[in-house]
Amino acid sequence: MCIRYRLNTCAGTPANIVQSVSNPQPDALVLLPAIAQQAYAANLTAAGALTSATMAVTAGALPAGITLNTGYDAMMHAVEGFVALDHKKVSDRPILYQGNNPFSRGIALEAFRLIWGAYRTCVANGRDREARSDMSLGSHLAGLAFSHSGLGLVHALASSLGGMITAPHGVCLAASTHIGLRYNLKACEKGFSVLAGVLKEGRGSGSAGQFISDIEDLIRDLGFPSKPSDLGIKKGDARLLLEKTLLQKRRLPTNPRLPDAELLALIEEGI
Protein backbone atom coordinates (compact mmCIF):
# COMPACT_ATOMS: atom_id res chain seq x y z
CA MET A 1 0.00 0.00 0.00
CA CYS A 2 1.34 3.43 -0.92
CA ILE A 3 0.56 6.45 1.24
CA ARG A 4 -0.67 9.09 -1.16
CA TYR A 5 -0.12 12.35 0.74
CA ARG A 6 1.22 13.49 4.09
CA LEU A 7 0.81 16.87 5.77
CA ASN A 8 3.35 18.07 8.32
CA THR A 9 1.29 19.44 11.21
CA CYS A 10 4.05 20.20 13.73
CA ALA A 11 6.34 22.37 11.58
CA GLY A 12 9.09 20.40 13.27
CA THR A 13 9.73 16.69 12.85
CA PRO A 14 9.22 16.01 9.09
CA ALA A 15 6.62 13.26 9.22
CA ASN A 16 5.40 14.30 5.78
CA ILE A 17 8.60 13.32 3.96
CA VAL A 18 10.37 10.46 5.78
CA GLN A 19 9.97 6.70 5.38
CA SER A 20 9.46 5.92 9.06
CA VAL A 21 6.90 5.76 11.86
CA SER A 22 7.60 5.82 15.58
CA ASN A 23 6.46 3.25 18.13
CA PRO A 24 5.25 5.08 21.25
CA GLN A 25 4.75 1.90 23.30
CA PRO A 26 7.75 1.32 25.63
CA ASP A 27 6.55 -2.19 26.55
CA ALA A 28 6.49 -3.17 22.85
CA LEU A 29 10.21 -2.58 22.28
CA VAL A 30 11.06 -6.20 21.69
CA LEU A 31 13.62 -5.97 18.88
CA LEU A 32 16.24 -3.74 20.49
CA PRO A 33 15.41 -3.30 24.18
CA ALA A 34 16.28 0.11 25.69
CA ILE A 35 16.35 1.84 22.31
CA ALA A 36 13.51 4.04 21.10
CA GLN A 37 11.88 2.13 18.24
CA GLN A 38 10.83 3.13 14.74
CA ALA A 39 9.71 1.16 11.71
CA TYR A 40 11.14 1.82 8.24
CA ALA A 41 9.82 0.84 4.84
CA ALA A 42 9.90 2.33 1.36
CA ASN A 43 6.12 2.25 1.08
CA LEU A 44 5.84 4.53 4.12
CA THR A 45 7.16 7.33 1.92
CA ALA A 46 4.26 9.38 0.63
CA ALA A 47 3.72 9.98 -3.07
CA GLY A 48 3.25 13.65 -2.27
CA ALA A 49 4.27 15.80 0.71
CA LEU A 50 2.45 18.94 1.84
CA THR A 51 3.84 21.60 4.15
CA SER A 52 1.80 24.39 5.70
CA ALA A 53 1.99 26.53 8.82
CA THR A 54 -1.77 27.03 8.98
CA MET A 55 -2.55 24.16 11.35
CA ALA A 56 0.21 25.26 13.71
CA VAL A 57 -1.08 28.82 14.08
CA THR A 58 -4.84 28.20 14.16
CA ALA A 59 -7.07 26.48 16.71
CA GLY A 60 -5.07 27.89 19.61
CA ALA A 61 -1.66 27.35 17.99
CA LEU A 62 0.59 24.36 18.44
CA PRO A 63 1.70 24.15 22.10
CA ALA A 64 5.12 25.60 22.86
CA GLY A 65 6.37 22.32 24.32
CA ILE A 66 5.68 20.41 21.12
CA THR A 67 7.19 23.23 19.06
CA LEU A 68 10.27 23.16 21.28
CA ASN A 69 10.90 19.44 20.90
CA THR A 70 9.98 18.92 17.26
CA GLY A 71 11.83 22.07 16.28
CA TYR A 72 15.07 20.89 17.86
CA ASP A 73 14.70 17.57 16.09
CA ALA A 74 14.29 19.36 12.75
CA MET A 75 17.35 21.51 13.42
CA MET A 76 19.48 18.45 14.17
CA HIS A 77 18.17 16.81 10.99
CA ALA A 78 19.60 19.76 9.08
CA VAL A 79 22.91 19.79 10.98
CA GLU A 80 23.57 16.06 10.75
CA GLY A 81 22.27 15.87 7.19
CA PHE A 82 24.75 18.59 6.18
CA VAL A 83 27.83 17.00 7.77
CA ALA A 84 26.97 13.33 7.15
CA LEU A 85 29.68 11.09 5.74
CA ASP A 86 30.29 11.58 2.02
CA HIS A 87 28.26 9.18 -0.12
CA LYS A 88 31.43 7.86 -1.79
CA LYS A 89 32.47 6.39 1.57
CA VAL A 90 29.13 4.74 2.38
CA SER A 91 28.40 1.20 1.23
CA ASP A 92 25.14 0.57 -0.66
CA ARG A 93 22.25 0.14 1.75
CA PRO A 94 18.64 -1.09 1.39
CA ILE A 95 17.38 2.30 2.62
CA LEU A 96 17.79 5.81 1.24
CA TYR A 97 20.39 7.01 3.75
CA GLN A 98 23.39 6.84 1.43
CA GLY A 99 25.66 9.64 2.71
CA ASN A 100 25.74 13.30 1.84
CA ASN A 101 26.05 14.62 -1.69
CA PRO A 102 25.76 18.03 -3.39
CA PHE A 103 21.97 17.73 -3.52
CA SER A 104 21.49 16.90 0.17
CA ARG A 105 24.12 19.38 1.39
CA GLY A 106 22.50 22.32 -0.38
CA ILE A 107 19.05 21.44 0.93
CA ALA A 108 20.33 20.84 4.48
CA LEU A 109 22.11 24.18 4.54
CA GLU A 110 18.99 26.08 3.48
CA ALA A 111 16.95 24.08 6.00
CA PHE A 112 19.33 25.08 8.79
CA ARG A 113 19.16 28.74 7.77
CA LEU A 114 15.36 28.73 7.84
CA ILE A 115 15.09 26.82 11.11
CA TRP A 116 17.73 28.82 12.96
CA GLY A 117 16.04 32.06 11.99
CA ALA A 118 12.56 30.95 13.05
CA TYR A 119 12.95 28.47 15.91
CA ARG A 120 13.18 30.79 18.91
CA THR A 121 10.32 32.93 17.60
CA CYS A 122 8.07 29.91 17.08
CA VAL A 123 8.66 28.76 20.65
CA ALA A 124 8.05 32.24 22.07
CA ASN A 125 5.09 33.13 19.85
CA GLY A 126 3.38 30.23 18.19
CA ARG A 127 1.03 32.52 16.26
CA ASP A 128 3.81 34.18 14.26
CA ARG A 129 2.81 33.01 10.79
CA GLU A 130 6.04 34.05 9.07
CA ALA A 131 8.21 32.19 11.56
CA ARG A 132 5.89 29.16 11.42
CA SER A 133 6.09 29.15 7.63
CA ASP A 134 9.90 29.22 7.69
CA MET A 135 9.94 26.50 10.33
CA SER A 136 7.55 24.33 8.34
CA LEU A 137 9.55 24.67 5.13
CA GLY A 138 12.85 24.24 6.96
CA SER A 139 11.60 21.07 8.61
CA HIS A 140 10.43 19.71 5.26
CA LEU A 141 13.77 20.45 3.58
CA ALA A 142 15.72 18.97 6.50
CA GLY A 143 13.68 15.78 6.20
CA LEU A 144 14.32 15.62 2.48
CA ALA A 145 18.05 16.18 3.05
CA PHE A 146 18.59 13.52 5.69
CA SER A 147 16.39 11.04 3.83
CA HIS A 148 19.20 11.09 1.25
CA SER A 149 22.25 11.68 3.44
CA GLY A 150 21.40 9.90 6.66
CA LEU A 151 21.98 11.16 10.19
CA GLY A 152 24.69 10.66 12.78
CA LEU A 153 25.84 10.28 16.35
CA VAL A 154 23.60 12.87 18.00
CA HIS A 155 20.49 11.04 16.79
CA ALA A 156 22.00 7.64 17.59
CA LEU A 157 22.78 8.70 21.17
CA ALA A 158 19.37 10.31 21.59
CA SER A 159 17.52 7.20 20.44
CA SER A 160 19.54 5.09 22.87
CA LEU A 161 18.90 7.57 25.67
CA GLY A 162 15.20 7.68 24.81
CA GLY A 163 14.99 3.94 25.37
CA MET A 164 16.61 4.21 28.80
CA ILE A 165 14.39 6.99 30.19
CA THR A 166 11.00 8.54 29.54
CA ALA A 167 11.55 11.86 27.77
CA PRO A 168 10.60 13.47 24.43
CA HIS A 169 12.94 12.93 21.50
CA GLY A 170 13.87 16.63 21.37
CA VAL A 171 14.93 16.55 25.02
CA CYS A 172 17.09 13.48 24.41
CA LEU A 173 18.66 15.13 21.37
CA ALA A 174 19.54 18.25 23.32
CA ALA A 175 21.10 16.19 26.11
CA SER A 176 23.15 14.25 23.52
CA THR A 177 24.30 17.22 21.45
CA HIS A 178 27.44 18.12 23.41
CA ILE A 179 28.81 14.58 23.17
CA GLY A 180 27.87 14.08 19.52
CA LEU A 181 29.17 17.39 18.17
CA ARG A 182 32.39 17.32 20.20
CA TYR A 183 33.13 13.78 19.04
CA ASN A 184 32.54 14.71 15.39
CA LEU A 185 34.53 17.95 15.53
CA LYS A 186 37.70 16.30 14.18
CA ALA A 187 35.85 15.24 11.03
CA CYS A 188 33.53 18.24 10.69
CA GLU A 189 35.59 21.36 11.27
CA LYS A 190 34.90 22.68 7.77
CA GLY A 191 31.21 21.77 7.83
CA PHE A 192 30.65 23.26 11.28
CA SER A 193 32.44 26.43 10.15
CA VAL A 194 30.03 26.75 7.21
CA LEU A 195 27.08 26.38 9.60
CA ALA A 196 28.66 28.97 11.89
CA GLY A 197 28.58 31.37 8.95
CA VAL A 198 24.82 30.85 8.72
CA LEU A 199 24.50 31.86 12.37
CA LYS A 200 26.20 35.15 11.53
CA GLU A 201 23.51 35.84 8.89
CA GLY A 202 26.00 36.89 6.25
CA ARG A 203 28.05 39.09 8.57
CA GLY A 204 31.23 37.07 8.12
CA SER A 205 32.57 33.57 8.59
CA GLY A 206 32.59 31.57 11.79
CA SER A 207 34.56 28.82 13.45
CA ALA A 208 33.60 25.24 14.20
CA GLY A 209 34.09 25.85 17.90
CA GLN A 210 31.82 28.89 17.81
CA PHE A 211 29.12 26.86 16.05
CA ILE A 212 29.13 24.27 18.84
CA SER A 213 29.14 27.01 21.48
CA ASP A 214 26.16 28.75 19.86
CA ILE A 215 24.18 25.51 19.73
CA GLU A 216 24.94 24.88 23.40
CA ASP A 217 23.81 28.44 24.21
CA LEU A 218 20.54 27.74 22.40
CA ILE A 219 20.03 24.60 24.46
CA ARG A 220 20.47 26.53 27.70
CA ASP A 221 18.36 29.49 26.56
CA LEU A 222 15.42 27.24 25.71
CA GLY A 223 15.63 25.34 28.99
CA PHE A 224 16.70 21.99 27.57
CA PRO A 225 18.87 19.58 29.56
CA SER A 226 22.46 19.96 28.36
CA LYS A 227 23.76 16.53 29.31
CA PRO A 228 22.41 13.02 30.04
CA SER A 229 22.94 13.40 33.80
CA ASP A 230 20.29 16.13 33.75
CA LEU A 231 17.89 13.31 32.88
CA GLY A 232 19.08 10.94 35.60
CA ILE A 233 21.77 9.07 33.67
CA LYS A 234 24.84 8.21 35.78
CA LYS A 235 28.47 7.93 34.76
CA GLY A 236 28.15 4.20 35.40
CA ASP A 237 25.62 4.07 32.57
CA ALA A 238 28.17 5.27 29.99
CA ARG A 239 29.12 1.83 28.69
CA LEU A 240 25.45 0.79 28.40
CA LEU A 241 24.68 3.99 26.49
CA LEU A 242 27.60 3.26 24.17
CA GLU A 243 26.51 -0.36 23.62
CA LYS A 244 22.97 0.70 22.72
CA THR A 245 24.30 3.38 20.40
CA LEU A 246 26.60 0.97 18.57
CA LEU A 247 23.59 -1.24 17.79
CA GLN A 248 22.16 1.44 15.52
CA LYS A 249 23.23 0.33 12.09
CA ARG A 250 20.93 2.81 10.36
CA ARG A 251 22.48 6.01 11.73
CA LEU A 252 26.12 5.28 12.51
CA PRO A 253 27.26 4.29 8.98
CA THR A 254 26.62 7.88 7.85
CA ASN A 255 28.16 9.57 10.88
CA PRO A 256 31.15 11.60 9.63
CA ARG A 257 33.47 9.94 12.15
CA LEU A 258 33.27 6.21 12.69
CA PRO A 259 33.15 5.06 16.33
CA ASP A 260 36.52 4.53 18.00
CA ALA A 261 37.91 4.16 21.52
CA GLU A 262 37.58 7.89 22.22
CA LEU A 263 33.80 7.73 22.06
CA LEU A 264 33.40 5.96 25.42
CA ALA A 265 35.69 8.51 27.08
CA LEU A 266 33.66 11.40 25.65
CA ILE A 267 30.40 9.79 26.74
CA GLU A 268 31.76 9.38 30.29
CA GLU A 269 33.00 12.96 30.30
CA GLY A 270 29.82 14.33 28.70
CA ILE A 271 27.40 12.59 31.05
CSV table of C-alpha atoms in Angstrom, one decimal:
chain,number,residue,atom,x,y,z
A,1,MET,CA,0.0,0.0,0.0
A,2,CYS,CA,1.3,3.4,-0.9
A,3,ILE,CA,0.6,6.4,1.2
A,4,ARG,CA,-0.7,9.1,-1.2
A,5,TYR,CA,-0.1,12.4,0.7
A,6,ARG,CA,1.2,13.5,4.1
A,7,LEU,CA,0.8,16.9,5.8
A,8,ASN,CA,3.3,18.1,8.3
A,9,THR,CA,1.3,19.4,11.2
A,10,CYS,CA,4.0,20.2,13.7
A,11,ALA,CA,6.3,22.4,11.6
A,12,GLY,CA,9.1,20.4,13.3
A,13,THR,CA,9.7,16.7,12.9
A,14,PRO,CA,9.2,16.0,9.1
A,15,ALA,CA,6.6,13.3,9.2
A,16,ASN,CA,5.4,14.3,5.8
A,17,ILE,CA,8.6,13.3,4.0
A,18,VAL,CA,10.4,10.5,5.8
A,19,GLN,CA,10.0,6.7,5.4
A,20,SER,CA,9.5,5.9,9.1
A,21,VAL,CA,6.9,5.8,11.9
A,22,SER,CA,7.6,5.8,15.6
A,23,ASN,CA,6.5,3.3,18.1
A,24,PRO,CA,5.2,5.1,21.3
A,25,GLN,CA,4.8,1.9,23.3
A,26,PRO,CA,7.7,1.3,25.6
A,27,ASP,CA,6.5,-2.2,26.5
A,28,ALA,CA,6.5,-3.2,22.9
A,29,LEU,CA,10.2,-2.6,22.3
A,30,VAL,CA,11.1,-6.2,21.7
A,31,LEU,CA,13.6,-6.0,18.9
A,32,LEU,CA,16.2,-3.7,20.5
A,33,PRO,CA,15.4,-3.3,24.2
A,34,ALA,CA,16.3,0.1,25.7
A,35,ILE,CA,16.4,1.8,22.3
A,36,ALA,CA,13.5,4.0,21.1
A,37,GLN,CA,11.9,2.1,18.2
A,38,GLN,CA,10.8,3.1,14.7
A,39,ALA,CA,9.7,1.2,11.7
A,40,TYR,CA,11.1,1.8,8.2
A,41,ALA,CA,9.8,0.8,4.8
A,42,ALA,CA,9.9,2.3,1.4
A,43,ASN,CA,6.1,2.3,1.1
A,44,LEU,CA,5.8,4.5,4.1
A,45,THR,CA,7.2,7.3,1.9
A,46,ALA,CA,4.3,9.4,0.6
A,47,ALA,CA,3.7,10.0,-3.1
A,48,GLY,CA,3.2,13.7,-2.3
A,49,ALA,CA,4.3,15.8,0.7
A,50,LEU,CA,2.5,18.9,1.8
A,51,THR,CA,3.8,21.6,4.1
A,52,SER,CA,1.8,24.4,5.7
A,53,ALA,CA,2.0,26.5,8.8
A,54,THR,CA,-1.8,27.0,9.0
A,55,MET,CA,-2.6,24.2,11.3
A,56,ALA,CA,0.2,25.3,13.7
A,57,VAL,CA,-1.1,28.8,14.1
A,58,THR,CA,-4.8,28.2,14.2
A,59,ALA,CA,-7.1,26.5,16.7
A,60,GLY,CA,-5.1,27.9,19.6
A,61,ALA,CA,-1.7,27.4,18.0
A,62,LEU,CA,0.6,24.4,18.4
A,63,PRO,CA,1.7,24.2,22.1
A,64,ALA,CA,5.1,25.6,22.9
A,65,GLY,CA,6.4,22.3,24.3
A,66,ILE,CA,5.7,20.4,21.1
A,67,THR,CA,7.2,23.2,19.1
A,68,LEU,CA,10.3,23.2,21.3
A,69,ASN,CA,10.9,19.4,20.9
A,70,THR,CA,10.0,18.9,17.3
A,71,GLY,CA,11.8,22.1,16.3
A,72,TYR,CA,15.1,20.9,17.9
A,73,ASP,CA,14.7,17.6,16.1
A,74,ALA,CA,14.3,19.4,12.8
A,75,MET,CA,17.4,21.5,13.4
A,76,MET,CA,19.5,18.5,14.2
A,77,HIS,CA,18.2,16.8,11.0
A,78,ALA,CA,19.6,19.8,9.1
A,79,VAL,CA,22.9,19.8,11.0
A,80,GLU,CA,23.6,16.1,10.7
A,81,GLY,CA,22.3,15.9,7.2
A,82,PHE,CA,24.7,18.6,6.2
A,83,VAL,CA,27.8,17.0,7.8
A,84,ALA,CA,27.0,13.3,7.1
A,85,LEU,CA,29.7,11.1,5.7
A,86,ASP,CA,30.3,11.6,2.0
A,87,HIS,CA,28.3,9.2,-0.1
A,88,LYS,CA,31.4,7.9,-1.8
A,89,LYS,CA,32.5,6.4,1.6
A,90,VAL,CA,29.1,4.7,2.4
A,91,SER,CA,28.4,1.2,1.2
A,92,ASP,CA,25.1,0.6,-0.7
A,93,ARG,CA,22.2,0.1,1.8
A,94,PRO,CA,18.6,-1.1,1.4
A,95,ILE,CA,17.4,2.3,2.6
A,96,LEU,CA,17.8,5.8,1.2
A,97,TYR,CA,20.4,7.0,3.8
A,98,GLN,CA,23.4,6.8,1.4
A,99,GLY,CA,25.7,9.6,2.7
A,100,ASN,CA,25.7,13.3,1.8
A,101,ASN,CA,26.0,14.6,-1.7
A,102,PRO,CA,25.8,18.0,-3.4
A,103,PHE,CA,22.0,17.7,-3.5
A,104,SER,CA,21.5,16.9,0.2
A,105,ARG,CA,24.1,19.4,1.4
A,106,GLY,CA,22.5,22.3,-0.4
A,107,ILE,CA,19.0,21.4,0.9
A,108,ALA,CA,20.3,20.8,4.5
A,109,LEU,CA,22.1,24.2,4.5
A,110,GLU,CA,19.0,26.1,3.5
A,111,ALA,CA,17.0,24.1,6.0
A,112,PHE,CA,19.3,25.1,8.8
A,113,ARG,CA,19.2,28.7,7.8
A,114,LEU,CA,15.4,28.7,7.8
A,115,ILE,CA,15.1,26.8,11.1
A,116,TRP,CA,17.7,28.8,13.0
A,117,GLY,CA,16.0,32.1,12.0
A,118,ALA,CA,12.6,31.0,13.1
A,119,TYR,CA,13.0,28.5,15.9
A,120,ARG,CA,13.2,30.8,18.9
A,121,THR,CA,10.3,32.9,17.6
A,122,CYS,CA,8.1,29.9,17.1
A,123,VAL,CA,8.7,28.8,20.6
A,124,ALA,CA,8.1,32.2,22.1
A,125,ASN,CA,5.1,33.1,19.8
A,126,GLY,CA,3.4,30.2,18.2
A,127,ARG,CA,1.0,32.5,16.3
A,128,ASP,CA,3.8,34.2,14.3
A,129,ARG,CA,2.8,33.0,10.8
A,130,GLU,CA,6.0,34.1,9.1
A,131,ALA,CA,8.2,32.2,11.6
A,132,ARG,CA,5.9,29.2,11.4
A,133,SER,CA,6.1,29.1,7.6
A,134,ASP,CA,9.9,29.2,7.7
A,135,MET,CA,9.9,26.5,10.3
A,136,SER,CA,7.6,24.3,8.3
A,137,LEU,CA,9.6,24.7,5.1
A,138,GLY,CA,12.8,24.2,7.0
A,139,SER,CA,11.6,21.1,8.6
A,140,HIS,CA,10.4,19.7,5.3
A,141,LEU,CA,13.8,20.5,3.6
A,142,ALA,CA,15.7,19.0,6.5
A,143,GLY,CA,13.7,15.8,6.2
A,144,LEU,CA,14.3,15.6,2.5
A,145,ALA,CA,18.1,16.2,3.1
A,146,PHE,CA,18.6,13.5,5.7
A,147,SER,CA,16.4,11.0,3.8
A,148,HIS,CA,19.2,11.1,1.3
A,149,SER,CA,22.3,11.7,3.4
A,150,GLY,CA,21.4,9.9,6.7
A,151,LEU,CA,22.0,11.2,10.2
A,152,GLY,CA,24.7,10.7,12.8
A,153,LEU,CA,25.8,10.3,16.4
A,154,VAL,CA,23.6,12.9,18.0
A,155,HIS,CA,20.5,11.0,16.8
A,156,ALA,CA,22.0,7.6,17.6
A,157,LEU,CA,22.8,8.7,21.2
A,158,ALA,CA,19.4,10.3,21.6
A,159,SER,CA,17.5,7.2,20.4
A,160,SER,CA,19.5,5.1,22.9
A,161,LEU,CA,18.9,7.6,25.7
A,162,GLY,CA,15.2,7.7,24.8
A,163,GLY,CA,15.0,3.9,25.4
A,164,MET,CA,16.6,4.2,28.8
A,165,ILE,CA,14.4,7.0,30.2
A,166,THR,CA,11.0,8.5,29.5
A,167,ALA,CA,11.5,11.9,27.8
A,168,PRO,CA,10.6,13.5,24.4
A,169,HIS,CA,12.9,12.9,21.5
A,170,GLY,CA,13.9,16.6,21.4
A,171,VAL,CA,14.9,16.5,25.0
A,172,CYS,CA,17.1,13.5,24.4
A,173,LEU,CA,18.7,15.1,21.4
A,174,ALA,CA,19.5,18.3,23.3
A,175,ALA,CA,21.1,16.2,26.1
A,176,SER,CA,23.1,14.2,23.5
A,177,THR,CA,24.3,17.2,21.4
A,178,HIS,CA,27.4,18.1,23.4
A,179,ILE,CA,28.8,14.6,23.2
A,180,GLY,CA,27.9,14.1,19.5
A,181,LEU,CA,29.2,17.4,18.2
A,182,ARG,CA,32.4,17.3,20.2
A,183,TYR,CA,33.1,13.8,19.0
A,184,ASN,CA,32.5,14.7,15.4
A,185,LEU,CA,34.5,18.0,15.5
A,186,LYS,CA,37.7,16.3,14.2
A,187,ALA,CA,35.9,15.2,11.0
A,188,CYS,CA,33.5,18.2,10.7
A,189,GLU,CA,35.6,21.4,11.3
A,190,LYS,CA,34.9,22.7,7.8
A,191,GLY,CA,31.2,21.8,7.8
A,192,PHE,CA,30.7,23.3,11.3
A,193,SER,CA,32.4,26.4,10.1
A,194,VAL,CA,30.0,26.8,7.2
A,195,LEU,CA,27.1,26.4,9.6
A,196,ALA,CA,28.7,29.0,11.9
A,197,GLY,CA,28.6,31.4,9.0
A,198,VAL,CA,24.8,30.9,8.7
A,199,LEU,CA,24.5,31.9,12.4
A,200,LYS,CA,26.2,35.2,11.5
A,201,GLU,CA,23.5,35.8,8.9
A,202,GLY,CA,26.0,36.9,6.2
A,203,ARG,CA,28.0,39.1,8.6
A,204,GLY,CA,31.2,37.1,8.1
A,205,SER,CA,32.6,33.6,8.6
A,206,GLY,CA,32.6,31.6,11.8
A,207,SER,CA,34.6,28.8,13.4
A,208,ALA,CA,33.6,25.2,14.2
A,209,GLY,CA,34.1,25.9,17.9
A,210,GLN,CA,31.8,28.9,17.8
A,211,PHE,CA,29.1,26.9,16.1
A,212,ILE,CA,29.1,24.3,18.8
A,213,SER,CA,29.1,27.0,21.5
A,214,ASP,CA,26.2,28.8,19.9
A,215,ILE,CA,24.2,25.5,19.7
A,216,GLU,CA,24.9,24.9,23.4
A,217,ASP,CA,23.8,28.4,24.2
A,218,LEU,CA,20.5,27.7,22.4
A,219,ILE,CA,20.0,24.6,24.5
A,220,ARG,CA,20.5,26.5,27.7
A,221,ASP,CA,18.4,29.5,26.6
A,222,LEU,CA,15.4,27.2,25.7
A,223,GLY,CA,15.6,25.3,29.0
A,224,PHE,CA,16.7,22.0,27.6
A,225,PRO,CA,18.9,19.6,29.6
A,226,SER,CA,22.5,20.0,28.4
A,227,LYS,CA,23.8,16.5,29.3
A,228,PRO,CA,22.4,13.0,30.0
A,229,SER,CA,22.9,13.4,33.8
A,230,ASP,CA,20.3,16.1,33.8
A,231,LEU,CA,17.9,13.3,32.9
A,232,GLY,CA,19.1,10.9,35.6
A,233,ILE,CA,21.8,9.1,33.7
A,234,LYS,CA,24.8,8.2,35.8
A,235,LYS,CA,28.5,7.9,34.8
A,236,GLY,CA,28.2,4.2,35.4
A,237,ASP,CA,25.6,4.1,32.6
A,238,ALA,CA,28.2,5.3,30.0
A,239,ARG,CA,29.1,1.8,28.7
A,240,LEU,CA,25.5,0.8,28.4
A,241,LEU,CA,24.7,4.0,26.5
A,242,LEU,CA,27.6,3.3,24.2
A,243,GLU,CA,26.5,-0.4,23.6
A,244,LYS,CA,23.0,0.7,22.7
A,245,THR,CA,24.3,3.4,20.4
A,246,LEU,CA,26.6,1.0,18.6
A,247,LEU,CA,23.6,-1.2,17.8
A,248,GLN,CA,22.2,1.4,15.5
A,249,LYS,CA,23.2,0.3,12.1
A,250,ARG,CA,20.9,2.8,10.4
A,251,ARG,CA,22.5,6.0,11.7
A,252,LEU,CA,26.1,5.3,12.5
A,253,PRO,CA,27.3,4.3,9.0
A,254,THR,CA,26.6,7.9,7.8
A,255,ASN,CA,28.2,9.6,10.9
A,256,PRO,CA,31.2,11.6,9.6
A,257,ARG,CA,33.5,9.9,12.2
A,258,LEU,CA,33.3,6.2,12.7
A,259,PRO,CA,33.2,5.1,16.3
A,260,ASP,CA,36.5,4.5,18.0
A,261,ALA,CA,37.9,4.2,21.5
A,262,GLU,CA,37.6,7.9,22.2
A,263,LEU,CA,33.8,7.7,22.1
A,264,LEU,CA,33.4,6.0,25.4
A,265,ALA,CA,35.7,8.5,27.1
A,266,LEU,CA,33.7,11.4,25.7
A,267,ILE,CA,30.4,9.8,26.7
A,268,GLU,CA,31.8,9.4,30.3
A,269,GLU,CA,33.0,13.0,30.3
A,270,GLY,CA,29.8,14.3,28.7
A,271,ILE,CA,27.4,12.6,31.0
